[in-house]
Amino acid sequence: MDMNAFSLQGKTAWITGASYGIGMAIAEAYAAAGARIVFNDINRELVDKGLASYAEKGVEAKGYVCDVTDEAAVQALVARIEKEVAPIDILVNNAGIIRRVPMTEMSAEEFRKVVDVDLIAPFLCAKAVIPGMIARGHGKIINICSMMSELGRETVSAYAAAKGGLRMLTRNICSEYGGNNIQCNGIGPGYIATPQTAPLRERQPDGSRHPFDQFIVAKTPAARWGTVEDLQGPAVFLASAASDFVNGHILYVDGGILAYIGKQP
Ligand code: NAP
Ligand code: GCO
């Protein structure tokens, strides 16, 4: 086997919402694999923060302000990237939000906002890049799904609905554009230590670990939270030629939690 199949040399990757967290880790890995990095975030402050972080890590990246829920802004950004940088070979739909609210206390507006960012935006970004990928005869789209693409839990109804929808959007893009040599797959991170999950890991007033933290560690065969680095290898694989015959697949990177019923109390 030619191990260059895992190289991203000469490819241009656009990672949404990648000023920090999972998106930044994926961008770093893609740069190490040879790709040109483009990212966006929702405001200038975050983009500048991201650019400074990338520079500190020695990663050359171009950053743009764009709200991925705004179709006109997304279309304009894709045109700008393809003019200023290069045609987009790899799209990672990473931008996301979560609101942890009991469903009966959640407003329709809050529910819609989560679905807007976590499901509608990946549709808008994929819709914007697919025509160019078809014209060039190849493309990779990677949607950052979630364990909540498969499981529910209290207070995350909007997020689970959106990430469940993202699982099926992934499979539908595969179905509709696989014939154009576009591979669309998902990554389903387990519980990863990032700002988004910080509230679930906060130390209690008495210094003890958060009950949810203890719960996740007990439910995960790997007996630990995931790190953003755990996602880098799977992300490179799904962006590379090594996965050209993998399509419509959600690759769960969860330490085995989805496979495990849990220890008998
Ligand atoms: P995160 O805190 O969810 O960060 C996501 C990034 O997207 C932030 O920079 C965020 O900006 C940005 N963003 C939000 N709305 C946006 C919009 N409308 N337009 C452009 N950018 C926007 O970080 P994360 O934990 O690294 O999560 C990244 C992805 O992984 C998300 O899709 C998340 O659902 C998914 N995920 C996370 C975990 C986990 O355990 N952390 C597990 C499974 C899946 P702001 O800072 O302004 O919000
Ligand atoms: C939560 C967490 C999860 C993770 C992730 C799990 O409140 O349950 O935030 O939703 O973010 O999506 O895969």
mmCIF file of C-alpha atoms and ligand atoms in Angstrom:
data_model
loop_
_atom_site.group_PDB
_atom_site.id
_atom_site.type_symbol
_atom_site.label_atom_id
_atom_site.label_comp_id
_atom_site.label_asym_id
_atom_site.label_seq_id
_atom_site.Cartn_x
_atom_site.Cartn_y
_atom_site.Cartn_z
ATOM 1 C CA MET A 1 0.000 0.000 0.000
ATOM 2 C CA ASP A 2 1.196 3.552 -0.801
ATOM 3 C CA MET A 3 1.047 5.402 2.543
ATOM 4 C CA ASN A 4 0.867 8.704 0.612
ATOM 5 C CA ALA A 5 -2.824 7.837 0.406
ATOM 6 C CA PHE A 6 -3.085 9.490 3.835
ATOM 7 C CA SER A 7 -1.410 12.694 2.606
ATOM 8 C CA LEU A 8 -3.389 15.934 2.114
ATOM 9 C CA GLN A 9 -0.525 17.565 0.210
ATOM 10 C CA GLY A 10 -1.800 20.300 -2.133
ATOM 11 C CA LYS A 11 -5.381 20.099 -0.837
ATOM 12 C CA THR A 12 -7.356 23.080 0.500
ATOM 13 C CA ALA A 13 -9.453 22.444 3.591
ATOM 14 C CA TRP A 14 -12.164 24.751 4.986
ATOM 15 C CA ILE A 15 -13.005 24.012 8.619
ATOM 16 C CA THR A 16 -15.958 25.955 9.998
ATOM 17 C CA GLY A 17 -15.917 27.394 13.522
ATOM 18 C CA ALA A 18 -12.261 26.483 13.949
ATOM 19 C CA SER A 19 -10.880 29.268 16.188
ATOM 20 C CA TYR A 20 -10.347 26.692 18.926
ATOM 21 C CA GLY A 21 -11.474 23.273 20.123
ATOM 22 C CA ILE A 22 -12.110 20.311 17.852
ATOM 23 C CA GLY A 23 -12.050 22.413 14.674
ATOM 24 C CA MET A 24 -8.600 23.806 15.427
ATOM 25 C CA ALA A 25 -7.222 20.359 16.252
ATOM 26 C CA ILE A 26 -8.513 19.028 12.937
ATOM 27 C CA ALA A 27 -7.024 22.012 11.103
ATOM 28 C CA GLU A 28 -3.641 21.414 12.780
ATOM 29 C CA ALA A 29 -3.699 17.769 11.723
ATOM 30 C CA TYR A 30 -4.647 18.697 8.163
ATOM 31 C CA ALA A 31 -1.792 21.215 7.999
ATOM 32 C CA ALA A 32 0.621 18.543 9.253
ATOM 33 C CA ALA A 33 -0.695 16.273 6.465
ATOM 34 C CA GLY A 34 0.102 18.999 3.892
ATOM 35 C CA ALA A 35 -3.192 20.828 3.414
ATOM 36 C CA ARG A 36 -3.810 24.567 3.043
ATOM 37 C CA ILE A 37 -6.000 25.686 5.972
ATOM 38 C CA VAL A 38 -8.946 28.059 5.775
ATOM 39 C CA PHE A 39 -11.306 28.594 8.691
ATOM 40 C CA ASN A 40 -14.117 30.898 9.675
ATOM 41 C CA ASP A 41 -15.735 31.869 12.905
ATOM 42 C CA ILE A 42 -18.667 33.964 13.919
ATOM 43 C CA ASN A 43 -16.851 37.208 14.769
ATOM 44 C CA ARG A 44 -13.581 39.047 14.203
ATOM 45 C CA GLU A 45 -12.460 38.580 17.818
ATOM 46 C CA LEU A 46 -12.658 34.784 17.516
ATOM 47 C CA VAL A 47 -11.010 34.772 14.090
ATOM 48 C CA ASP A 48 -8.130 36.918 15.380
ATOM 49 C CA LYS A 49 -7.802 34.677 18.437
ATOM 50 C CA GLY A 50 -7.682 31.682 16.136
ATOM 51 C CA LEU A 51 -5.108 33.253 13.810
ATOM 52 C CA ALA A 52 -2.869 34.008 16.795
ATOM 53 C CA SER A 53 -3.201 30.411 18.026
ATOM 54 C CA TYR A 54 -2.441 28.967 14.598
ATOM 55 C CA ALA A 55 0.608 31.236 14.273
ATOM 56 C CA GLU A 56 1.868 30.115 17.703
ATOM 57 C CA LYS A 57 1.525 26.492 16.536
ATOM 58 C CA GLY A 58 3.359 27.245 13.283
ATOM 59 C CA VAL A 59 0.224 26.577 11.216
ATOM 60 C CA GLU A 60 -0.346 28.832 8.196
ATOM 61 C CA ALA A 61 -4.072 29.538 8.108
ATOM 62 C CA LYS A 62 -6.433 32.049 6.517
ATOM 63 C CA GLY A 63 -9.335 33.139 8.699
ATOM 64 C CA TYR A 64 -12.631 34.758 7.724
ATOM 65 C CA VAL A 65 -15.614 36.089 9.642
ATOM 66 C CA CYS A 66 -18.770 34.280 8.580
ATOM 67 C CA ASP A 67 -21.964 33.215 10.341
ATOM 68 C CA VAL A 68 -22.542 29.783 8.817
ATOM 69 C CA THR A 69 -26.325 30.117 9.290
ATOM 70 C CA ASP A 70 -26.390 32.998 6.766
ATOM 71 C CA GLU A 71 -26.677 31.464 3.289
ATOM 72 C CA ALA A 72 -25.632 34.612 1.422
ATOM 73 C CA ALA A 73 -22.588 34.998 3.663
ATOM 74 C CA VAL A 74 -21.661 31.326 3.172
ATOM 75 C CA GLN A 75 -21.981 31.557 -0.609
ATOM 76 C CA ALA A 76 -19.908 34.775 -0.616
ATOM 77 C CA LEU A 77 -17.251 33.196 1.613
ATOM 78 C CA VAL A 78 -16.863 30.152 -0.647
ATOM 79 C CA ALA A 79 -16.451 32.431 -3.680
ATOM 80 C CA ARG A 80 -13.893 34.513 -1.754
ATOM 81 C CA ILE A 81 -11.897 31.467 -0.593
ATOM 82 C CA GLU A 82 -11.850 30.021 -4.099
ATOM 83 C CA LYS A 83 -10.661 33.398 -5.471
ATOM 84 C CA GLU A 84 -8.156 34.335 -2.745
ATOM 85 C CA VAL A 85 -6.845 30.895 -1.751
ATOM 86 C CA ALA A 86 -7.826 27.936 -3.942
ATOM 87 C CA PRO A 87 -10.767 25.689 -4.794
ATOM 88 C CA ILE A 88 -12.053 23.871 -1.695
ATOM 89 C CA ASP A 89 -11.219 20.159 -1.700
ATOM 90 C CA ILE A 90 -12.257 19.376 1.884
ATOM 91 C CA LEU A 91 -15.108 20.854 3.934
ATOM 92 C CA VAL A 92 -15.358 20.103 7.646
ATOM 93 C CA ASN A 93 -18.711 21.186 9.106
ATOM 94 C CA ASN A 94 -17.478 21.704 12.662
ATOM 95 C CA ALA A 95 -19.213 24.896 13.866
ATOM 96 C CA GLY A 96 -21.786 24.039 16.480
ATOM 97 C CA ILE A 97 -23.637 25.118 19.583
ATOM 98 C CA ILE A 98 -25.498 23.353 22.347
ATOM 99 C CA ARG A 99 -28.158 24.548 24.770
ATOM 100 C CA ARG A 100 -28.758 22.323 27.792
ATOM 101 C CA VAL A 101 -32.385 23.074 28.738
ATOM 102 C CA PRO A 102 -35.233 20.681 29.724
ATOM 103 C CA MET A 103 -37.325 20.367 26.578
ATOM 104 C CA THR A 104 -40.527 21.638 28.132
ATOM 105 C CA GLU A 105 -38.652 24.767 29.243
ATOM 106 C CA MET A 106 -36.981 25.379 25.877
ATOM 107 C CA SER A 107 -38.458 28.051 23.615
ATOM 108 C CA ALA A 108 -39.074 27.282 19.956
ATOM 109 C CA GLU A 109 -36.607 30.090 19.181
ATOM 110 C CA GLU A 110 -33.841 28.423 21.224
ATOM 111 C CA PHE A 111 -34.603 25.056 19.592
ATOM 112 C CA ARG A 112 -34.503 26.624 16.132
ATOM 113 C CA LYS A 113 -31.197 28.376 16.868
ATOM 114 C CA VAL A 114 -29.481 25.084 17.744
ATOM 115 C CA VAL A 115 -30.909 23.364 14.663
ATOM 116 C CA ASP A 116 -29.918 26.376 12.552
ATOM 117 C CA VAL A 117 -26.250 26.097 13.521
ATOM 118 C CA ASP A 118 -25.902 22.325 13.948
ATOM 119 C CA LEU A 119 -27.968 21.125 10.972
ATOM 120 C CA ILE A 120 -29.056 23.880 8.591
ATOM 121 C CA ALA A 121 -25.562 25.429 8.460
ATOM 122 C CA PRO A 122 -23.848 22.143 7.427
ATOM 123 C CA PHE A 123 -26.484 21.904 4.653
ATOM 124 C CA LEU A 124 -25.721 25.494 3.540
ATOM 125 C CA CYS A 125 -21.950 24.976 3.570
ATOM 126 C CA ALA A 126 -22.155 21.651 1.738
ATOM 127 C CA LYS A 127 -24.578 23.159 -0.794
ATOM 128 C CA ALA A 128 -22.067 25.951 -1.420
ATOM 129 C CA VAL A 129 -19.037 23.724 -2.036
ATOM 130 C CA ILE A 130 -20.578 20.746 -3.879
ATOM 131 C CA PRO A 131 -20.951 22.416 -7.323
ATOM 132 C CA GLY A 132 -17.214 23.162 -7.447
ATOM 133 C CA MET A 133 -16.387 19.666 -6.213
ATOM 134 C CA ILE A 134 -18.570 18.208 -8.976
ATOM 135 C CA ALA A 135 -16.834 20.396 -11.581
ATOM 136 C CA ARG A 136 -13.414 19.238 -10.363
ATOM 137 C CA GLY A 137 -14.464 15.595 -10.099
ATOM 138 C CA HIS A 138 -13.701 15.105 -6.412
ATOM 139 C CA GLY A 139 -14.439 16.342 -2.902
ATOM 140 C CA LYS A 140 -14.529 15.409 0.760
ATOM 141 C CA ILE A 141 -17.176 16.573 3.213
ATOM 142 C CA ILE A 142 -16.851 15.672 6.878
ATOM 143 C CA ASN A 143 -19.702 16.500 9.247
ATOM 144 C CA ILE A 144 -18.928 16.657 12.953
ATOM 145 C CA CYS A 145 -21.783 14.646 14.368
ATOM 146 C CA SER A 146 -22.032 13.423 17.944
ATOM 147 C CA MET A 147 -22.968 10.504 20.145
ATOM 148 C CA MET A 148 -26.255 12.390 20.160
ATOM 149 C CA SER A 149 -26.582 11.380 16.527
ATOM 150 C CA GLU A 150 -27.465 7.989 18.071
ATOM 151 C CA LEU A 151 -28.466 8.543 21.698
ATOM 152 C CA GLY A 152 -30.536 11.067 23.633
ATOM 153 C CA ARG A 153 -30.208 12.377 27.119
ATOM 154 C CA GLU A 154 -31.986 14.885 29.339
ATOM 155 C CA THR A 155 -31.789 18.595 28.377
ATOM 156 C CA VAL A 156 -30.243 18.232 24.903
ATOM 157 C CA SER A 157 -33.370 17.724 22.753
ATOM 158 C CA ALA A 158 -32.491 20.359 20.145
ATOM 159 C CA TYR A 159 -28.870 19.261 19.920
ATOM 160 C CA ALA A 160 -29.772 15.565 19.578
ATOM 161 C CA ALA A 161 -32.432 16.341 16.965
ATOM 162 C CA ALA A 162 -29.921 18.397 14.990
ATOM 163 C CA LYS A 163 -27.068 15.900 15.271
ATOM 164 C CA GLY A 164 -29.436 13.046 14.417
ATOM 165 C CA GLY A 165 -30.458 14.993 11.347
ATOM 166 C CA LEU A 166 -26.806 15.638 10.529
ATOM 167 C CA ARG A 167 -26.226 11.860 10.522
ATOM 168 C CA MET A 168 -28.928 11.469 7.860
ATOM 169 C CA LEU A 169 -27.798 14.558 5.905
ATOM 170 C CA THR A 170 -24.356 12.893 5.773
ATOM 171 C CA ARG A 171 -25.872 9.701 4.374
ATOM 172 C CA ASN A 172 -27.988 11.664 1.907
ATOM 173 C CA ILE A 173 -25.094 13.696 0.516
ATOM 174 C CA CYS A 174 -23.300 10.373 0.033
ATOM 175 C CA SER A 175 -26.344 9.001 -1.790
ATOM 176 C CA GLU A 176 -26.870 12.062 -3.993
ATOM 177 C CA TYR A 177 -23.231 12.926 -4.864
ATOM 178 C CA GLY A 178 -21.241 9.723 -4.382
ATOM 179 C CA GLY A 179 -21.432 9.308 -8.142
ATOM 180 C CA ASN A 180 -19.527 12.592 -8.526
ATOM 181 C CA ASN A 181 -16.653 11.156 -6.497
ATOM 182 C CA ILE A 182 -17.671 13.159 -3.432
ATOM 183 C CA GLN A 183 -17.284 11.314 -0.159
ATOM 184 C CA CYS A 184 -19.386 12.642 2.720
ATOM 185 C CA ASN A 185 -18.765 11.044 6.097
ATOM 186 C CA GLY A 186 -19.263 12.006 9.713
ATOM 187 C CA ILE A 187 -17.100 11.948 12.776
ATOM 188 C CA GLY A 188 -19.018 11.231 15.971
ATOM 189 C CA PRO A 189 -16.857 12.425 18.871
ATOM 190 C CA GLY A 190 -17.660 10.965 22.258
ATOM 191 C CA TYR A 191 -17.266 13.208 25.284
ATOM 192 C CA ILE A 192 -14.308 15.449 24.479
ATOM 193 C CA ALA A 193 -12.663 17.919 26.870
ATOM 194 C CA THR A 194 -13.313 21.279 25.188
ATOM 195 C CA PRO A 195 -14.947 24.562 26.291
ATOM 196 C CA GLN A 196 -18.291 23.157 25.130
ATOM 197 C CA THR A 197 -18.198 20.393 27.736
ATOM 198 C CA ALA A 198 -16.426 22.369 30.459
ATOM 199 C CA PRO A 199 -19.683 22.785 32.458
ATOM 200 C CA LEU A 200 -19.961 18.975 32.635
ATOM 201 C CA ARG A 201 -16.469 18.651 34.136
ATOM 202 C CA GLU A 202 -16.459 21.528 36.640
ATOM 203 C CA ARG A 203 -15.137 20.678 40.110
ATOM 204 C CA GLN A 204 -17.874 20.755 42.761
ATOM 205 C CA PRO A 205 -17.714 23.275 45.672
ATOM 206 C CA ASP A 206 -16.313 20.516 47.886
ATOM 207 C CA GLY A 207 -13.559 19.870 45.308
ATOM 208 C CA SER A 208 -15.067 16.595 44.114
ATOM 209 C CA ARG A 209 -15.450 15.763 40.422
ATOM 210 C CA HIS A 210 -18.710 16.721 38.680
ATOM 211 C CA PRO A 211 -21.189 13.818 38.854
ATOM 212 C CA PHE A 212 -21.485 13.886 35.047
ATOM 213 C CA ASP A 213 -17.694 13.679 34.744
ATOM 214 C CA GLN A 214 -17.728 10.572 36.958
ATOM 215 C CA PHE A 215 -20.648 9.141 34.972
ATOM 216 C CA ILE A 216 -18.903 9.536 31.602
ATOM 217 C CA VAL A 217 -15.623 8.063 32.820
ATOM 218 C CA ALA A 218 -17.543 5.055 34.212
ATOM 219 C CA LYS A 219 -19.542 4.653 30.962
ATOM 220 C CA THR A 220 -16.482 4.847 28.709
ATOM 221 C CA PRO A 221 -14.437 1.616 28.294
ATOM 222 C CA ALA A 222 -11.348 3.820 27.800
ATOM 223 C CA ALA A 223 -12.223 5.241 31.271
ATOM 224 C CA ARG A 224 -11.369 8.797 30.275
ATOM 225 C CA TRP A 225 -12.712 11.856 28.435
ATOM 226 C CA GLY A 226 -11.541 12.193 24.856
ATOM 227 C CA THR A 227 -9.028 14.838 23.817
ATOM 228 C CA VAL A 228 -9.156 16.867 20.616
ATOM 229 C CA GLU A 229 -6.005 15.008 19.570
ATOM 230 C CA ASP A 230 -7.961 11.720 19.593
ATOM 231 C CA LEU A 231 -9.962 13.063 16.651
ATOM 232 C CA GLN A 232 -7.000 14.057 14.464
ATOM 233 C CA GLY A 233 -6.132 10.686 12.927
ATOM 234 C CA PRO A 234 -9.748 9.791 12.043
ATOM 235 C CA ALA A 235 -10.227 13.276 10.555
ATOM 236 C CA VAL A 236 -7.126 12.960 8.355
ATOM 237 C CA PHE A 237 -8.245 9.489 7.218
ATOM 238 C CA LEU A 238 -11.699 10.740 6.159
ATOM 239 C CA ALA A 239 -10.182 13.722 4.303
ATOM 240 C CA SER A 240 -7.602 11.620 2.440
ATOM 241 C CA ALA A 241 -7.568 9.310 -0.569
ATOM 242 C CA ALA A 242 -7.259 6.427 1.911
ATOM 243 C CA SER A 243 -11.024 6.725 2.465
ATOM 244 C CA ASP A 244 -12.129 7.147 -1.175
ATOM 245 C CA PHE A 245 -14.377 4.075 -0.898
ATOM 246 C CA VAL A 246 -15.799 5.077 2.500
ATOM 247 C CA ASN A 247 -19.015 7.056 2.082
ATOM 248 C CA GLY A 248 -22.057 7.832 4.212
ATOM 249 C CA HIS A 249 -20.305 6.497 7.294
ATOM 250 C CA ILE A 250 -20.300 7.991 10.777
ATOM 251 C CA LEU A 251 -16.974 7.165 12.420
ATOM 252 C CA TYR A 252 -17.522 7.255 16.178
ATOM 253 C CA VAL A 253 -14.433 8.333 18.088
ATOM 254 C CA ASP A 254 -15.802 7.765 21.560
ATOM 255 C CA GLY A 255 -13.509 5.445 23.514
ATOM 256 C CA GLY A 256 -16.094 2.683 23.063
ATOM 257 C CA ILE A 257 -18.924 4.347 24.991
ATOM 258 C CA LEU A 258 -21.565 3.575 22.327
ATOM 259 C CA ALA A 259 -20.672 -0.135 22.461
ATOM 260 C CA TYR A 260 -20.834 -0.460 26.239
ATOM 261 C CA ILE A 261 -23.889 -1.172 28.415
ATOM 262 C CA GLY A 262 -21.969 -0.115 31.536
ATOM 263 C CA LYS A 263 -20.740 -1.852 34.673
ATOM 264 C CA GLN A 264 -23.249 -3.576 36.967
ATOM 265 C CA PRO A 265 -23.729 -1.191 39.957
HETATM 266 P P1 NAP B 1 -17.520 24.557 20.408
HETATM 267 O O1 NAP B 1 -17.497 25.331 21.634
HETATM 268 O O2 NAP B 1 -18.798 23.862 20.090
HETATM 269 O O3 NAP B 1 -17.019 25.493 19.201
HETATM 270 C C1 NAP B 1 -17.600 25.490 18.028
HETATM 271 C C2 NAP B 1 -17.096 26.703 17.291
HETATM 272 O O4 NAP B 1 -18.107 27.048 16.344
HETATM 273 C C3 NAP B 1 -16.888 27.947 18.189
HETATM 274 O O5 NAP B 1 -15.779 28.698 17.771
HETATM 275 C C4 NAP B 1 -18.183 28.677 17.950
HETATM 276 O O6 NAP B 1 -18.140 30.060 18.201
HETATM 277 C C5 NAP B 1 -18.362 28.433 16.469
HETATM 278 N N1 NAP B 1 -19.709 28.797 16.022
HETATM 279 C C6 NAP B 1 -20.867 28.689 16.715
HETATM 280 N N2 NAP B 1 -21.881 29.175 15.982
HETATM 281 C C7 NAP B 1 -21.359 29.603 14.803
HETATM 282 C C8 NAP B 1 -21.897 30.216 13.630
HETATM 283 N N3 NAP B 1 -23.210 30.485 13.530
HETATM 284 N N4 NAP B 1 -21.059 30.545 12.620
HETATM 285 C C9 NAP B 1 -19.728 30.288 12.715
HETATM 286 N N5 NAP B 1 -19.142 29.705 13.800
HETATM 287 C C10 NAP B 1 -19.962 29.374 14.821
HETATM 288 O O7 NAP B 1 -16.356 23.511 20.362
HETATM 289 P P2 NAP B 1 -16.152 22.023 20.231
HETATM 290 O O8 NAP B 1 -16.480 21.306 21.503
HETATM 291 O O9 NAP B 1 -14.792 22.043 19.662
HETATM 292 O O10 NAP B 1 -17.230 21.448 19.156
HETATM 293 C C11 NAP B 1 -16.944 21.463 17.794
HETATM 294 C C12 NAP B 1 -17.980 20.573 17.129
HETATM 295 O O11 NAP B 1 -17.891 19.274 17.698
HETATM 296 C C13 NAP B 1 -19.415 21.042 17.349
HETATM 297 O O12 NAP B 1 -20.180 20.776 16.192
HETATM 298 C C14 NAP B 1 -19.889 20.134 18.485
HETATM 299 O O13 NAP B 1 -21.300 19.954 18.476
HETATM 300 C C15 NAP B 1 -19.183 18.869 18.135
HETATM 301 N N6 NAP B 1 -18.992 17.916 19.227
HETATM 302 C C16 NAP B 1 -18.359 18.297 20.366
HETATM 303 C C17 NAP B 1 -18.149 17.322 21.350
HETATM 304 C C18 NAP B 1 -17.452 17.634 22.654
HETATM 305 O O14 NAP B 1 -17.517 16.771 23.553
HETATM 306 N N7 NAP B 1 -16.815 18.788 22.788
HETATM 307 C C19 NAP B 1 -18.581 16.012 21.168
HETATM 308 C C20 NAP B 1 -19.263 15.693 19.983
HETATM 309 C C21 NAP B 1 -19.444 16.660 19.020
HETATM 310 P P3 NAP B 1 -18.592 30.535 19.653
HETATM 311 O O15 NAP B 1 -17.379 30.423 20.509
HETATM 312 O O16 NAP B 1 -19.076 31.960 19.480
HETATM 313 O O17 NAP B 1 -19.734 29.618 20.095
HETATM 314 C C1 GCO B 2 -23.787 16.826 26.488
HETATM 315 C C2 GCO B 2 -22.502 16.969 25.734
HETATM 316 C C3 GCO B 2 -22.510 16.114 24.489
HETATM 317 C C4 GCO B 2 -21.213 16.269 23.766
HETATM 318 C C5 GCO B 2 -21.162 15.441 22.549
HETATM 319 C C6 GCO B 2 -21.250 13.979 22.840
HETATM 320 O O1 GCO B 2 -24.268 17.828 27.054
HETATM 321 O O2 GCO B 2 -24.287 15.689 26.515
HETATM 322 O O3 GCO B 2 -22.256 18.324 25.396
HETATM 323 O O4 GCO B 2 -23.592 16.462 23.693
HETATM 324 O O5 GCO B 2 -21.008 17.576 23.397
HETATM 325 O O6 GCO B 2 -22.045 15.863 21.577
HETATM 326 O O7 GCO B 2 -20.967 13.289 21.644
#
